[in-house]
């Protein structure tokens, strides 16, 4: 049974594995490009890359309603539990890996900030390296380019999800270098076109990824989905 990966705009991804439904950085209510609402979403686990409002988004509401487990760095997990009254949290930190029912999660470095919406300290921002039954998925979170992506790539990434919006994160040009470092088989762009300041030509970017032979790019529409099937990625009908 394949794993379905759905982009909900910005950095929000829904990953439906045979062993659980995951939401990464669920940002619906204040997301100008979202086509779904937080109230429609369900999850077994919610994974958060960092504390910024466009990433923690609707996580607390969805977690309280569904009982989903929130997985994040220690500071963000603590805030979710103590101030947002989320019942089930799992704190991790950079370099740590843990096996969950749906697969394993490793938190990786990211170069960014992580302050929570109320000004609380959100610790250090992270990326997510997920080992699922159908393959290895890396969601970089919000980050600039860093050389240690070479080390992360040693995991043998099937699908990398990278920000290309520029201004707050790496832009299209640095993301090409990131793909070279990570050496994933497939790549999906995110964190662009949510607002004017991060507007990018994703199709132009994808052409460069293809021309340079770096990986197979997949530019999704909001709501678009991919199937990951034992390391192979293909488009799915929405
Ligand atoms: Ni951010
Ligand atoms: Mn962001």
PDB file of N, CA and C in Angstrom, residues 131-171:
ATOM      1  N   UNK A 131      11.616   8.125   8.265  1.00  0.00           N
ATOM      2  CA  UNK A 131      11.796   6.817   7.629  1.00  0.00           C
ATOM      3  C   UNK A 131      10.468   6.084   7.708  1.00  0.00           C
ATOM      4  N   UNK A 132       9.815   5.999   6.558  1.00  0.00           N
ATOM      5  CA  UNK A 132       8.482   5.395   6.465  1.00  0.00           C
ATOM      6  C   UNK A 132       8.597   4.063   5.744  1.00  0.00           C
ATOM      7  N   UNK A 133       7.549   3.268   5.790  1.00  0.00           N
ATOM      8  CA  UNK A 133       7.586   1.981   5.090  1.00  0.00           C
ATOM      9  C   UNK A 133       7.901   2.164   3.608  1.00  0.00           C
ATOM     10  N   UNK A 134       7.410   3.252   3.016  1.00  0.00           N
ATOM     11  CA  UNK A 134       7.560   3.449   1.574  1.00  0.00           C
ATOM     12  C   UNK A 134       8.774   4.270   1.173  1.00  0.00           C
ATOM     13  N   UNK A 135       9.544   4.753   2.141  1.00  0.00           N
ATOM     14  CA  UNK A 135      10.735   5.492   1.760  1.00  0.00           C
ATOM     15  C   UNK A 135      11.137   6.530   2.788  1.00  0.00           C
ATOM     16  N   UNK A 136      12.199   7.231   2.455  1.00  0.00           N
ATOM     17  CA  UNK A 136      12.753   8.239   3.359  1.00  0.00           C
ATOM     18  C   UNK A 136      12.385   9.622   2.836  1.00  0.00           C
ATOM     19  N   UNK A 137      11.741  10.392   3.702  1.00  0.00           N
ATOM     20  CA  UNK A 137      11.266  11.729   3.347  1.00  0.00           C
ATOM     21  C   UNK A 137      11.964  12.739   4.245  1.00  0.00           C
ATOM     22  N   UNK A 138      12.502  13.784   3.636  1.00  0.00           N
ATOM     23  CA  UNK A 138      13.138  14.861   4.401  1.00  0.00           C
ATOM     24  C   UNK A 138      12.362  16.152   4.174  1.00  0.00           C
ATOM     25  N   UNK A 139      11.824  16.728   5.258  1.00  0.00           N
ATOM     26  CA  UNK A 139      11.176  18.044   5.209  1.00  0.00           C
ATOM     27  C   UNK A 139      12.140  18.994   5.896  1.00  0.00           C
ATOM     28  N   UNK A 140      12.677  19.941   5.143  1.00  0.00           N
ATOM     29  CA  UNK A 140      13.763  20.785   5.667  1.00  0.00           C
ATOM     30  C   UNK A 140      13.292  21.813   6.682  1.00  0.00           C
ATOM     31  N   UNK A 141      11.975  22.020   6.816  1.00  0.00           N
ATOM     32  CA  UNK A 141      11.500  23.112   7.661  1.00  0.00           C
ATOM     33  C   UNK A 141      11.873  24.443   7.022  1.00  0.00           C
ATOM     34  N   UNK A 142      11.984  25.490   7.829  1.00  0.00           N
ATOM     35  CA  UNK A 142      12.459  26.780   7.323  1.00  0.00           C
ATOM     36  C   UNK A 142      13.960  26.822   7.568  1.00  0.00           C
ATOM     37  N   UNK A 143      14.714  27.014   6.516  1.00  0.00           N
ATOM     38  CA  UNK A 143      16.169  27.053   6.713  1.00  0.00           C
ATOM     39  C   UNK A 143      16.858  27.730   5.548  1.00  0.00           C
ATOM     40  N   UNK A 144      18.042  28.239   5.828  1.00  0.00           N
ATOM     41  CA  UNK A 144      18.966  28.604   4.766  1.00  0.00           C
ATOM     42  C   UNK A 144      19.746  27.357   4.382  1.00  0.00           C
ATOM     43  N   UNK A 145      20.563  27.530   3.358  1.00  0.00           N
ATOM     44  CA  UNK A 145      21.420  26.435   2.889  1.00  0.00           C
ATOM     45  C   UNK A 145      22.484  26.127   3.931  1.00  0.00           C
ATOM     46  N   UNK A 146      22.784  24.866   4.142  1.00  0.00           N
ATOM     47  CA  UNK A 146      23.913  24.519   5.013  1.00  0.00           C
ATOM     48  C   UNK A 146      24.613  23.269   4.496  1.00  0.00           C
ATOM     49  N   UNK A 147      25.916  23.248   4.746  1.00  0.00           N
ATOM     50  CA  UNK A 147      26.758  22.186   4.182  1.00  0.00           C
ATOM     51  C   UNK A 147      26.430  20.812   4.753  1.00  0.00           C
ATOM     52  N   UNK A 148      25.930  20.770   6.015  1.00  0.00           N
ATOM     53  CA  UNK A 148      25.595  19.484   6.632  1.00  0.00           C
ATOM     54  C   UNK A 148      24.465  18.753   5.910  1.00  0.00           C
ATOM     55  N   UNK A 149      23.835  19.404   4.942  1.00  0.00           N
ATOM     56  CA  UNK A 149      22.849  18.688   4.132  1.00  0.00           C
ATOM     57  C   UNK A 149      23.492  17.477   3.460  1.00  0.00           C
ATOM     58  N   UNK A 150      24.781  17.548   3.242  1.00  0.00           N
ATOM     59  CA  UNK A 150      25.487  16.383   2.681  1.00  0.00           C
ATOM     60  C   UNK A 150      25.375  15.182   3.611  1.00  0.00           C
ATOM     61  N   UNK A 151      25.481  15.469   4.909  1.00  0.00           N
ATOM     62  CA  UNK A 151      25.409  14.420   5.930  1.00  0.00           C
ATOM     63  C   UNK A 151      23.983  13.859   6.007  1.00  0.00           C
ATOM     64  N   UNK A 152      23.002  14.754   5.961  1.00  0.00           N
ATOM     65  CA  UNK A 152      21.597  14.323   6.006  1.00  0.00           C
ATOM     66  C   UNK A 152      21.302  13.444   4.788  1.00  0.00           C
ATOM     67  N   UNK A 153      21.899  13.807   3.653  1.00  0.00           N
ATOM     68  CA  UNK A 153      21.670  13.063   2.411  1.00  0.00           C
ATOM     69  C   UNK A 153      22.197  11.644   2.446  1.00  0.00           C
ATOM     70  N   UNK A 154      23.120  11.383   3.366  1.00  0.00           N
ATOM     71  CA  UNK A 154      23.672  10.021   3.457  1.00  0.00           C
ATOM     72  C   UNK A 154      22.611   8.993   3.839  1.00  0.00           C
ATOM     73  N   UNK A 155      21.482   9.472   4.356  1.00  0.00           N
ATOM     74  CA  UNK A 155      20.380   8.560   4.687  1.00  0.00           C
ATOM     75  C   UNK A 155      19.795   7.911   3.431  1.00  0.00           C
ATOM     76  N   UNK A 156      20.018   8.555   2.259  1.00  0.00           N
ATOM     77  CA  UNK A 156      19.438   8.036   1.012  1.00  0.00           C
ATOM     78  C   UNK A 156      17.997   8.492   0.876  1.00  0.00           C
ATOM     79  N   UNK A 157      17.824   9.778   0.585  1.00  0.00           N
ATOM     80  CA  UNK A 157      16.490  10.385   0.608  1.00  0.00           C
ATOM     81  C   UNK A 157      15.716  10.075  -0.671  1.00  0.00           C
ATOM     82  N   UNK A 158      14.512   9.588  -0.502  1.00  0.00           N
ATOM     83  CA  UNK A 158      13.645   9.352  -1.661  1.00  0.00           C
ATOM     84  C   UNK A 158      12.963  10.648  -2.081  1.00  0.00           C
ATOM     85  N   UNK A 159      12.476  11.406  -1.108  1.00  0.00           N
ATOM     86  CA  UNK A 159      11.751  12.642  -1.415  1.00  0.00           C
ATOM     87  C   UNK A 159      12.187  13.749  -0.456  1.00  0.00           C
ATOM     88  N   UNK A 160      12.692  14.850  -1.014  1.00  0.00           N
ATOM     89  CA  UNK A 160      13.062  16.017  -0.201  1.00  0.00           C
ATOM     90  C   UNK A 160      12.043  17.117  -0.428  1.00  0.00           C
ATOM     91  N   UNK A 161      11.607  17.733   0.662  1.00  0.00           N
ATOM     92  CA  UNK A 161      10.672  18.855   0.617  1.00  0.00           C
ATOM     93  C   UNK A 161      11.462  20.079   1.065  1.00  0.00           C
ATOM     94  N   UNK A 162      11.644  21.041   0.140  1.00  0.00           N
ATOM     95  CA  UNK A 162      12.547  22.160   0.415  1.00  0.00           C
ATOM     96  C   UNK A 162      11.871  23.498   0.206  1.00  0.00           C
ATOM     97  N   UNK A 163      12.155  24.470   1.085  1.00  0.00           N
ATOM     98  CA  UNK A 163      11.629  25.813   0.872  1.00  0.00           C
ATOM     99  C   UNK A 163      12.371  26.481  -0.283  1.00  0.00           C
ATOM    100  N   UNK A 164      11.644  27.237  -1.101  1.00  0.00           N
ATOM    101  CA  UNK A 164      12.288  27.965  -2.208  1.00  0.00           C
ATOM    102  C   UNK A 164      11.870  29.436  -2.231  1.00  0.00           C
ATOM    103  N   UNK A 165      11.133  29.885  -1.199  1.00  0.00           N
ATOM    104  CA  UNK A 165      10.519  31.208  -1.261  1.00  0.00           C
ATOM    105  C   UNK A 165      11.459  32.386  -1.178  1.00  0.00           C
ATOM    106  N   UNK A 166      12.681  32.160  -0.635  1.00  0.00           N
ATOM    107  CA  UNK A 166      13.631  33.251  -0.389  1.00  0.00           C
ATOM    108  C   UNK A 166      13.097  34.167   0.727  1.00  0.00           C
ATOM    109  N   UNK A 167      13.801  35.198   1.021  1.00  0.00           N
ATOM    110  CA  UNK A 167      13.520  36.177   2.078  1.00  0.00           C
ATOM    111  C   UNK A 167      13.606  35.569   3.492  1.00  0.00           C
ATOM    112  N   UNK A 168      12.731  34.633   3.833  1.00  0.00           N
ATOM    113  CA  UNK A 168      12.771  34.009   5.169  1.00  0.00           C
ATOM    114  C   UNK A 168      13.588  32.714   5.179  1.00  0.00           C
ATOM    115  N   UNK A 169      13.742  32.115   4.042  1.00  0.00           N
ATOM    116  CA  UNK A 169      14.422  30.817   3.905  1.00  0.00           C
ATOM    117  C   UNK A 169      15.306  30.889   2.668  1.00  0.00           C
ATOM    118  N   UNK A 170      15.929  29.792   2.344  1.00  0.00           N
ATOM    119  CA  UNK A 170      16.680  29.771   1.095  1.00  0.00           C
ATOM    120  C   UNK A 170      15.740  30.011  -0.090  1.00  0.00           C
ATOM    121  N   UNK A 171      16.314  30.567  -1.123  1.00  0.00           N
ATOM    122  CA  UNK A 171      15.555  30.836  -2.338  1.00  0.00           C
ATOM    123  C   UNK A 171      15.868  29.774  -3.379  1.00  0.00           C
TER     124      UNK A 171
END
